[in-house]
């Protein structure tokens, strides 16, 4: 790699941003200052609110121009113009979804201060890309394109795009439909994971979530006329559970591992307000951070905010059935440029329920339209203004405008309050619930308004002395409006809750240690069952011996963890393929598009396996359950031998499944050797606090959900705040800050995030002074 990297550097140059000196730029209202510490974390001093957000955009443009370009093209459906025909499927789906179209209406309805914030940030992005360095980013040169110009509507659209990516429960509905088409309703019921009755809900803290009710029966009945019968942790502890007498808050969002990471660390300070923490590239907000009075963290809430509807398109190709007749659709003609080929014309039908998306999802079948609250024209405030929140009432009020979010928010204040809320717009379904695509023309289905904001779950200063959320069921029992069924396994939330309840001396080192914990709760339930199973051959015997000696820690250096991970994947695969051989790939998590390569049906398979092996229902599979266990044990050892050879010393979990940060160029040789960050050693699986979820069809493949950021705050002792990225601040592989956080992240360590002027000044290694220049 050094030779290749040197050759590319000779050809392209380093293209590093301006870090020191003075720079006059158009768009600023007054002089501003950008300081950077030794890991590239930025500290912005601005004299106006406009300039603070402008300067954040400028820094994003300086350090992440290539990433911003990809985001912009995904949002607009313009990847094929630089990637050729390989980018066309994603462009087609993007144009059909219409996230960018919806953003125009959302922005028009937004409050004036939100519009100003997004516009200032977008202008700063454009200035940072154009003036932040001597040359444009390597990514743009290699793509052979000029940078796209950002607008306020693009920033609003990014909010919707992130919500789409993090909350696409409609992909689970589609996967269920695939299974239904191939195998019928009984198999759908059998394959749909349910929650073990001891795993924790978020509200009240420490209570059991309860078994998810069988929501499928009513939906299947509605479908019968058509089909026949035939990834984040966040928590806070109250002062009484803290060694410091102050609240402690932790947040570690779990996302796809990318180079560069999605997060960017920044401090913004004006005479009126200040905030510091992690910003999401392309969005003008401090997503995880504090403002000197309150700290906050976020997770994906996984509420059901989107539905697929089966549509019957009329003979004219421009209408859909509605009741007994047909109603006209809005017909859009989208022109998509394709590099090296003629333009592609994509005809989009927008039904009364939403756009028809199915042609972009591939395969035969009925037309499917998508209704999603993030495609509405309603305004959004929420996370964009979270830096202003200082009290529980402030946090609650912010999310009254929550059209483009689906978020769990944990907060803590210097007054000693801790709280949690879920934010988003959840539709009220006429059918009561929606876990399968239903006929859009049926008057018994569809939406009747939204669940009131005040009816969404929340906790304030609970008696337990802590709040925790980890993509799990938000509340115990079935009380309140229906919010969804597609929560992730509750093992992470349960592990965190059990740990928080066990002590009252929490401090930052202990909190960081909990963020990096890799204890397997499912193995505690499975151990006796697995080790008692018959061992059909020497491979199964060896697997059992290695598991018997395993301590249950899914650690990077553990051989037992590798055997366990491959056993779980093999056992789940045998169950799913035994029940639904023709739809197994969907049921195991295969997605329908490049935008969403995985569906979240895989995310509760472990708890389903635990339930099945504990209850061992007769007649579920052709083989008896003990035999399934024995065969899966043998499968595990054979898979490891095939992957890593016969020497078991080479079977350590981090060697079997190393973590790689993938750049958009990372699937192209030899560019992967320059742009990807390879062979990061980490432990964990989908159920450990430090998550490292994998595709169940390839348990030794690259993780698909990991902590891309870790942040901890001793609320009030702000100079003690600690953060670390999975990657670095820069998107330039020739920058020292491309992956300089990785060694810290790998060791479970963090970096200071200073707050006071004295601490920031002591940490500063670069200073760039910006001054207004006349507009061109």
Tab-separated table of C-alpha atoms in Angstrom, residues 184-347:
chain	number	residue	atom	x	y	z
A	184	UNK	CA	-48.268	-18.759	3.427
A	185	UNK	CA	-49.435	-17.188	6.681
A	186	UNK	CA	-48.503	-20.033	9.026
A	187	UNK	CA	-44.817	-19.756	8.106
A	188	UNK	CA	-44.948	-15.961	8.428
A	189	UNK	CA	-46.268	-16.372	11.955
A	190	UNK	CA	-43.652	-18.985	12.806
A	191	UNK	CA	-40.765	-16.922	11.454
A	192	UNK	CA	-41.762	-13.589	12.936
A	193	UNK	CA	-39.540	-13.167	15.984
A	194	UNK	CA	-41.116	-12.179	19.262
A	195	UNK	CA	-39.588	-10.695	22.372
A	196	UNK	CA	-38.637	-12.948	25.324
A	197	UNK	CA	-40.696	-12.010	28.342
A	198	UNK	CA	-37.733	-11.053	30.538
A	199	UNK	CA	-36.011	-8.514	28.299
A	200	UNK	CA	-36.331	-4.901	29.385
A	201	UNK	CA	-38.464	-2.117	27.996
A	202	UNK	CA	-37.318	1.480	28.317
A	203	UNK	CA	-40.355	2.648	30.275
A	204	UNK	CA	-40.491	2.089	33.177
A	205	UNK	CA	-36.738	1.335	33.500
A	206	UNK	CA	-35.956	-2.270	34.376
A	207	UNK	CA	-39.410	-3.694	33.589
A	208	UNK	CA	-40.011	-6.637	31.270
A	209	UNK	CA	-41.109	-5.811	27.742
A	210	UNK	CA	-43.516	-8.744	27.579
A	211	UNK	CA	-44.191	-10.975	24.593
A	212	UNK	CA	-45.179	-8.967	21.530
A	213	UNK	CA	-48.798	-9.703	20.701
A	214	UNK	CA	-49.576	-11.580	17.509
A	215	UNK	CA	-50.341	-8.596	15.304
A	216	UNK	CA	-50.262	-10.647	12.146
A	217	UNK	CA	-53.660	-12.317	12.412
A	218	UNK	CA	-55.760	-9.255	11.620
A	219	UNK	CA	-53.483	-8.148	8.785
A	220	UNK	CA	-53.450	-11.635	7.299
A	221	UNK	CA	-57.234	-11.694	7.407
A	222	UNK	CA	-57.367	-8.428	5.460
A	223	UNK	CA	-54.904	-9.844	2.950
A	224	UNK	CA	-56.759	-13.134	2.554
A	225	UNK	CA	-59.058	-11.740	-0.143
A	226	UNK	CA	-55.982	-10.838	-2.171
A	227	UNK	CA	-53.624	-13.743	-1.423
A	228	UNK	CA	-55.999	-16.594	-0.660
A	229	UNK	CA	-55.612	-18.811	2.378
A	230	UNK	CA	-52.613	-20.235	0.764
A	231	UNK	CA	-28.319	-0.594	16.108
A	232	UNK	CA	-27.423	2.552	19.433
A	233	UNK	CA	-27.219	2.874	23.110
A	234	UNK	CA	-27.930	5.923	25.262
A	235	UNK	CA	-28.430	6.164	28.993
A	236	UNK	CA	-28.258	8.540	31.921
A	237	UNK	CA	-27.913	7.980	35.656
A	238	UNK	CA	-29.290	10.288	38.316
A	239	UNK	CA	-27.006	12.079	40.804
A	240	UNK	CA	-27.799	9.497	43.500
A	241	UNK	CA	-26.256	6.764	41.340
A	242	UNK	CA	-23.169	8.831	40.488
A	243	UNK	CA	-19.870	9.006	42.359
A	244	UNK	CA	-19.671	12.692	41.481
A	245	UNK	CA	-23.138	13.677	42.701
A	246	UNK	CA	-23.973	14.829	39.177
A	247	UNK	CA	-25.855	13.063	36.382
A	248	UNK	CA	-23.786	11.056	33.925
A	249	UNK	CA	-24.906	10.587	30.333
A	250	UNK	CA	-23.561	8.194	27.695
A	251	UNK	CA	-24.363	7.843	24.012
A	252	UNK	CA	-22.879	5.548	21.360
A	253	UNK	CA	-24.815	5.476	18.080
A	254	UNK	CA	-24.432	2.275	16.034
A	255	UNK	CA	-24.214	2.711	12.275
A	256	UNK	CA	-22.622	1.078	9.253
A	257	UNK	CA	-18.822	1.366	9.528
A	258	UNK	CA	-17.701	3.817	6.856
A	259	UNK	CA	-14.611	5.786	5.939
A	260	UNK	CA	-15.001	8.559	6.740
A	261	UNK	CA	-17.403	8.128	9.625
A	262	UNK	CA	-20.790	9.864	9.529
A	263	UNK	CA	-19.915	11.962	12.600
A	264	UNK	CA	-17.809	15.107	12.955
A	265	UNK	CA	-16.795	16.585	16.309
A	266	UNK	CA	-17.279	20.325	16.720
A	267	UNK	CA	-17.746	23.036	19.319
A	268	UNK	CA	-19.787	26.122	18.397
A	269	UNK	CA	-19.665	29.263	20.532
A	270	UNK	CA	-21.409	32.627	20.118
A	271	UNK	CA	-22.148	35.448	22.589
A	272	UNK	CA	-25.724	34.119	22.908
A	273	UNK	CA	-25.229	30.326	23.073
A	274	UNK	CA	-22.717	27.509	22.827
A	275	UNK	CA	-22.808	23.774	22.180
A	276	UNK	CA	-20.289	21.016	21.624
A	277	UNK	CA	-20.348	17.393	20.567
A	278	UNK	CA	-20.910	15.237	17.512
A	279	UNK	CA	-22.496	16.632	14.370
A	280	UNK	CA	-23.789	14.468	11.504
A	281	UNK	CA	-22.172	15.446	8.211
A	282	UNK	CA	-24.728	17.141	5.959
A	283	UNK	CA	-26.975	18.247	8.847
A	284	UNK	CA	-26.845	21.497	10.812
A	285	UNK	CA	-27.236	20.072	14.306
A	286	UNK	CA	-25.290	18.835	17.316
A	287	UNK	CA	-26.762	15.349	17.450
A	288	UNK	CA	-24.940	14.186	20.592
A	289	UNK	CA	-23.483	16.758	22.959
A	290	UNK	CA	-24.115	19.431	25.558
A	291	UNK	CA	-24.689	23.182	25.834
A	292	UNK	CA	-23.267	23.891	29.275
A	293	UNK	CA	-26.596	23.236	30.989
A	294	UNK	CA	-27.909	20.001	29.477
A	295	UNK	CA	-26.394	16.992	27.716
A	296	UNK	CA	-28.167	14.688	25.296
A	297	UNK	CA	-27.701	11.464	23.359
A	298	UNK	CA	-29.736	9.741	20.679
A	299	UNK	CA	-30.716	6.321	19.385
A	300	UNK	CA	-32.931	5.112	16.548
A	301	UNK	CA	-36.398	4.674	18.080
A	302	UNK	CA	-37.647	2.132	15.478
A	303	UNK	CA	-41.248	3.310	15.769
A	304	UNK	CA	-43.374	2.292	12.797
A	305	UNK	CA	-43.564	5.525	10.829
A	306	UNK	CA	-43.942	4.044	7.334
A	307	UNK	CA	-46.216	1.529	5.605
A	308	UNK	CA	-46.268	-0.207	2.271
A	309	UNK	CA	-49.623	-0.457	0.494
A	310	UNK	CA	-50.475	-2.877	-2.281
A	311	UNK	CA	-51.767	-0.906	-5.247
A	312	UNK	CA	-53.770	-1.921	-8.299
A	313	UNK	CA	-52.674	0.339	-11.148
A	314	UNK	CA	-55.447	1.272	-13.576
A	315	UNK	CA	-55.455	0.370	-17.272
A	316	UNK	CA	-54.268	3.873	-18.132
A	317	UNK	CA	-51.082	3.396	-16.102
A	318	UNK	CA	-51.721	6.693	-14.343
A	319	UNK	CA	-54.356	5.811	-11.737
A	320	UNK	CA	-54.827	3.384	-8.836
A	321	UNK	CA	-57.818	1.653	-7.360
A	322	UNK	CA	-59.481	3.428	-4.461
A	323	UNK	CA	-62.583	1.674	-3.157
A	324	UNK	CA	-64.713	0.586	-6.096
A	325	UNK	CA	-63.136	2.920	-8.646
A	326	UNK	CA	-59.851	4.421	-9.766
A	327	UNK	CA	-58.336	7.773	-8.816
A	328	UNK	CA	-55.680	9.661	-10.774
A	329	UNK	CA	-52.074	9.737	-9.606
A	330	UNK	CA	-49.552	12.500	-9.900
A	331	UNK	CA	-47.237	11.433	-12.729
A	332	UNK	CA	-43.640	12.613	-12.587
A	333	UNK	CA	-41.119	12.190	-15.371
A	334	UNK	CA	-37.658	11.998	-13.811
A	335	UNK	CA	-34.625	12.344	-16.102
A	336	UNK	CA	-31.583	10.508	-14.747
A	337	UNK	CA	-28.181	11.069	-16.313
A	338	UNK	CA	-26.063	7.926	-16.735
A	339	UNK	CA	-22.343	8.254	-17.340
A	340	UNK	CA	-21.374	6.907	-20.742
A	341	UNK	CA	-24.970	6.129	-21.747
A	342	UNK	CA	-28.107	7.936	-22.779
A	343	UNK	CA	-30.357	9.446	-20.156
A	344	UNK	CA	-32.803	7.192	-18.343
A	345	UNK	CA	-36.409	8.314	-18.002
A	346	UNK	CA	-38.058	7.171	-14.777
A	347	UNK	CA	-41.833	7.552	-14.566
